[in-house]
Amino acid sequence: MYSWIWRHLPGPLPLRLLLAAVLIVGVVALLLFVVFPWIEPMLPFNQVTTGQ
């Protein structure tokens, strides 16, 4: 999959590296700001009881 993405990025090596970095930052931002907040209420980690 990564080789497919790399082959389809346009331009010379420096531009490809820049575009790959932008793609990585975009995916991380999407996960941190959209996916993780959406799925967090469904996880059981907030239902912790300590003591009585």
XYZ file of N, CA and C in Angstrom:
156
model
N 0.824 -1.187 0.000
C 0.000 0.000 0.000
C 0.873 1.256 0.000
N 1.921 1.252 0.830
C 2.771 2.436 0.897
C 3.509 2.656 -0.419
N 3.904 1.579 -1.068
C 4.576 1.739 -2.358
C 3.605 2.286 -3.401
N 2.343 1.904 -3.326
C 1.342 2.441 -4.259
C 1.200 3.945 -4.063
N 1.124 4.382 -2.808
C 1.017 5.816 -2.520
C 2.270 6.534 -3.019
N 3.450 5.965 -2.738
C 4.704 6.601 -3.144
C 4.788 6.726 -4.659
N 4.377 5.704 -5.391
C 4.430 5.747 -6.850
C 3.480 6.787 -7.427
N 2.390 7.081 -6.747
C 1.404 8.015 -7.272
C 1.613 9.459 -6.818
N 2.590 9.694 -5.980
C 2.915 11.066 -5.604
C 3.668 11.720 -6.765
N 3.288 12.944 -7.119
C 3.941 13.608 -8.256
C 5.252 14.279 -7.856
N 6.090 14.536 -8.827
C 7.266 15.366 -8.641
C 8.531 14.619 -8.287
N 9.600 15.379 -8.115
C 10.892 14.798 -7.737
C 10.909 14.397 -6.262
N 12.005 13.828 -5.839
C 12.124 13.276 -4.480
C 11.809 14.290 -3.375
N 12.345 15.517 -3.418
C 12.027 16.459 -2.316
C 10.527 16.761 -2.213
N 9.872 16.885 -3.357
C 8.433 17.145 -3.339
C 7.671 15.939 -2.829
N 8.108 14.764 -3.220
C 7.461 13.536 -2.720
C 7.597 13.415 -1.208
N 8.772 13.742 -0.696
C 8.974 13.692 0.754
C 8.067 14.684 1.474
N 7.953 15.878 0.915
C 7.076 16.888 1.504
C 5.620 16.434 1.463
N 5.178 15.908 0.342
C 3.796 15.442 0.226
C 3.524 14.260 1.151
N 4.497 13.366 1.291
C 4.328 12.234 2.202
C 4.204 12.724 3.642
N 4.996 13.731 4.019
C 4.915 14.290 5.369
C 3.565 14.956 5.593
N 3.072 15.675 4.588
C 1.758 16.317 4.700
C 0.665 15.261 4.844
N 0.758 14.181 4.101
C -0.225 13.102 4.229
C -0.198 12.481 5.620
N 0.994 12.259 6.156
C 1.113 11.664 7.489
C 0.526 12.594 8.546
N 0.856 13.884 8.464
C 0.321 14.862 9.421
C -1.200 14.941 9.297
N -1.714 14.881 8.088
C -3.162 14.916 7.881
C -3.868 13.722 8.488
N -3.294 12.548 8.317
C -3.907 11.342 8.885
C -3.864 11.388 10.407
N -2.747 11.818 10.969
C -2.630 11.918 12.429
C -3.625 12.938 12.973
N -3.754 14.085 12.310
C -4.707 15.108 12.753
C -6.139 14.580 12.665
N -6.461 13.871 11.600
C -7.799 13.293 11.465
C -8.084 12.314 12.594
N -7.115 11.489 12.924
C -7.303 10.541 14.020
C -7.471 11.257 15.352
N -6.603 12.246 15.635
C -6.634 12.916 16.941
C -7.866 13.784 17.146
N -8.315 14.463 16.086
C -9.390 15.433 16.260
C -10.769 14.932 15.855
N -10.861 13.814 15.131
C -12.157 13.326 14.676
C -12.425 11.913 15.178
N -11.553 10.988 14.838
C -11.826 9.573 15.114
C -11.754 9.268 16.606
N -10.655 9.649 17.271
C -10.514 9.315 18.680
C -11.584 9.972 19.557
N -11.926 11.265 19.371
C -13.015 11.832 20.184
C -14.366 11.163 19.908
N -14.582 10.711 18.681
C -15.844 10.052 18.358
C -15.943 8.683 19.030
N -14.832 7.949 19.090
C -14.865 6.591 19.625
C -14.653 6.548 21.143
N -14.142 7.609 21.730
C -13.808 7.618 23.156
C -14.996 7.303 24.067
N -16.202 7.825 23.829
C -17.308 7.469 24.725
C -17.698 5.994 24.651
N -17.339 5.313 23.601
C -17.696 3.899 23.443
C -16.708 2.974 24.144
N -15.580 3.494 24.603
C -14.567 2.670 25.258
C -14.897 2.523 26.746
N -14.556 1.395 27.327
C -14.922 1.151 28.731
C -13.990 1.803 29.739
N -12.997 2.586 29.324
C -12.018 3.126 30.256
C -12.606 4.175 31.183
N -13.723 4.795 30.837
C -14.314 5.830 31.678
C -15.213 5.246 32.766
N -15.455 3.965 32.747
C -16.372 3.344 33.700
C -15.586 2.615 34.796
N -14.643 3.322 35.386
C -13.778 2.744 36.416
C -14.301 3.175 37.776
N -14.435 2.224 38.665
C -14.849 2.549 40.028
C -13.710 2.190 40.981
N -13.451 3.066 41.930
C -12.440 2.799 42.937
C -13.095 2.904 44.288
N -13.074 1.827 45.020
C -13.705 1.818 46.340
C -15.220 1.659 46.246
N -15.897 2.025 47.341
C -17.338 1.837 47.410
C -18.061 3.108 47.197
